[in-house]
Amino acid sequence: MSGTTAREVTYTKAAVKALARMPANNARLIRDKIDLFARDPASLANNVAALKGSDLARLRVSDWRVIIDADRLTVLVVAIGARGGIYA
């Protein structure tokens, strides 16, 4: 096992609501990708991009987008939504 530790993951109320409204298999996939990012950010480097004009980043999971605020200790999941409507 490597010496790195996973960051703590927290969700906003809006993110929890979004996960509850979507199909269970999509919600599970998104949670798994968020947990993978918290453990090893480099493994998802191709799917993470900084949002212009913001300190937030976008994690791409299939047709879903997860808006995150990640620092060295925590990953805050700000919002989760479909590809076309999350940025509005």
JSON list of C-alpha atoms in Angstrom, two decimals, residues 47-52 54 56-68 79-88:
[
{"chain": "A", "resi": 47, "resn": "ASN", "atom": "CA", "xyz": [-11.14, 13.79, -16.90]},
{"chain": "A", "resi": 48, "resn": "VAL", "atom": "CA", "xyz": [-10.53, 16.80, -14.63]},
{"chain": "A", "resi": 49, "resn": "ALA", "atom": "CA", "xyz": [-10.34, 20.39, -15.83]},
{"chain": "A", "resi": 50, "resn": "ALA", "atom": "CA", "xyz": [-10.24, 23.72, -14.05]},
{"chain": "A", "resi": 51, "resn": "LEU", "atom": "CA", "xyz": [-13.27, 25.95, -14.60]},
{"chain": "A", "resi": 52, "resn": "LYS", "atom": "CA", "xyz": [-12.37, 29.34, -16.03]},
{"chain": "A", "resi": 54, "resn": "SER", "atom": "CA", "xyz": [-13.35, 30.00, -10.68]},
{"chain": "A", "resi": 56, "resn": "LEU", "atom": "CA", "xyz": [-13.58, 24.98, -8.93]},
{"chain": "A", "resi": 57, "resn": "ALA", "atom": "CA", "xyz": [-12.87, 22.04, -11.22]},
{"chain": "A", "resi": 58, "resn": "ARG", "atom": "CA", "xyz": [-14.98, 19.75, -13.36]},
{"chain": "A", "resi": 59, "resn": "LEU", "atom": "CA", "xyz": [-14.80, 15.95, -13.18]},
{"chain": "A", "resi": 60, "resn": "ARG", "atom": "CA", "xyz": [-16.21, 14.23, -16.26]},
{"chain": "A", "resi": 61, "resn": "VAL", "atom": "CA", "xyz": [-18.06, 10.96, -15.62]},
{"chain": "A", "resi": 62, "resn": "SER", "atom": "CA", "xyz": [-19.70, 9.66, -18.80]},
{"chain": "A", "resi": 63, "resn": "ASP", "atom": "CA", "xyz": [-22.47, 12.18, -19.70]},
{"chain": "A", "resi": 64, "resn": "TRP", "atom": "CA", "xyz": [-22.42, 13.65, -16.20]},
{"chain": "A", "resi": 65, "resn": "ARG", "atom": "CA", "xyz": [-20.33, 16.50, -14.81]},
{"chain": "A", "resi": 66, "resn": "VAL", "atom": "CA", "xyz": [-19.29, 16.83, -11.19]},
{"chain": "A", "resi": 67, "resn": "ILE", "atom": "CA", "xyz": [-18.24, 20.27, -10.01]},
{"chain": "A", "resi": 68, "resn": "ILE", "atom": "CA", "xyz": [-15.66, 19.93, -7.23]},
{"chain": "A", "resi": 79, "resn": "ALA", "atom": "CA", "xyz": [-22.88, 20.11, -7.91]},
{"chain": "A", "resi": 80, "resn": "ILE", "atom": "CA", "xyz": [-23.70, 17.15, -10.13]},
{"chain": "A", "resi": 81, "resn": "GLY", "atom": "CA", "xyz": [-25.64, 17.37, -13.36]},
{"chain": "A", "resi": 82, "resn": "ALA", "atom": "CA", "xyz": [-26.03, 16.39, -16.98]},
{"chain": "A", "resi": 83, "resn": "ARG", "atom": "CA", "xyz": [-23.43, 17.55, -19.42]},
{"chain": "A", "resi": 84, "resn": "GLY", "atom": "CA", "xyz": [-25.63, 20.22, -21.06]},
{"chain": "A", "resi": 85, "resn": "GLY", "atom": "CA", "xyz": [-27.09, 21.90, -17.99]},
{"chain": "A", "resi": 86, "resn": "ILE", "atom": "CA", "xyz": [-24.51, 21.90, -15.22]},
{"chain": "A", "resi": 87, "resn": "TYR", "atom": "CA", "xyz": [-22.64, 25.04, -16.24]},
{"chain": "A", "resi": 88, "resn": "ALA", "atom": "CA", "xyz": [-25.63, 27.41, -16.32]}
]
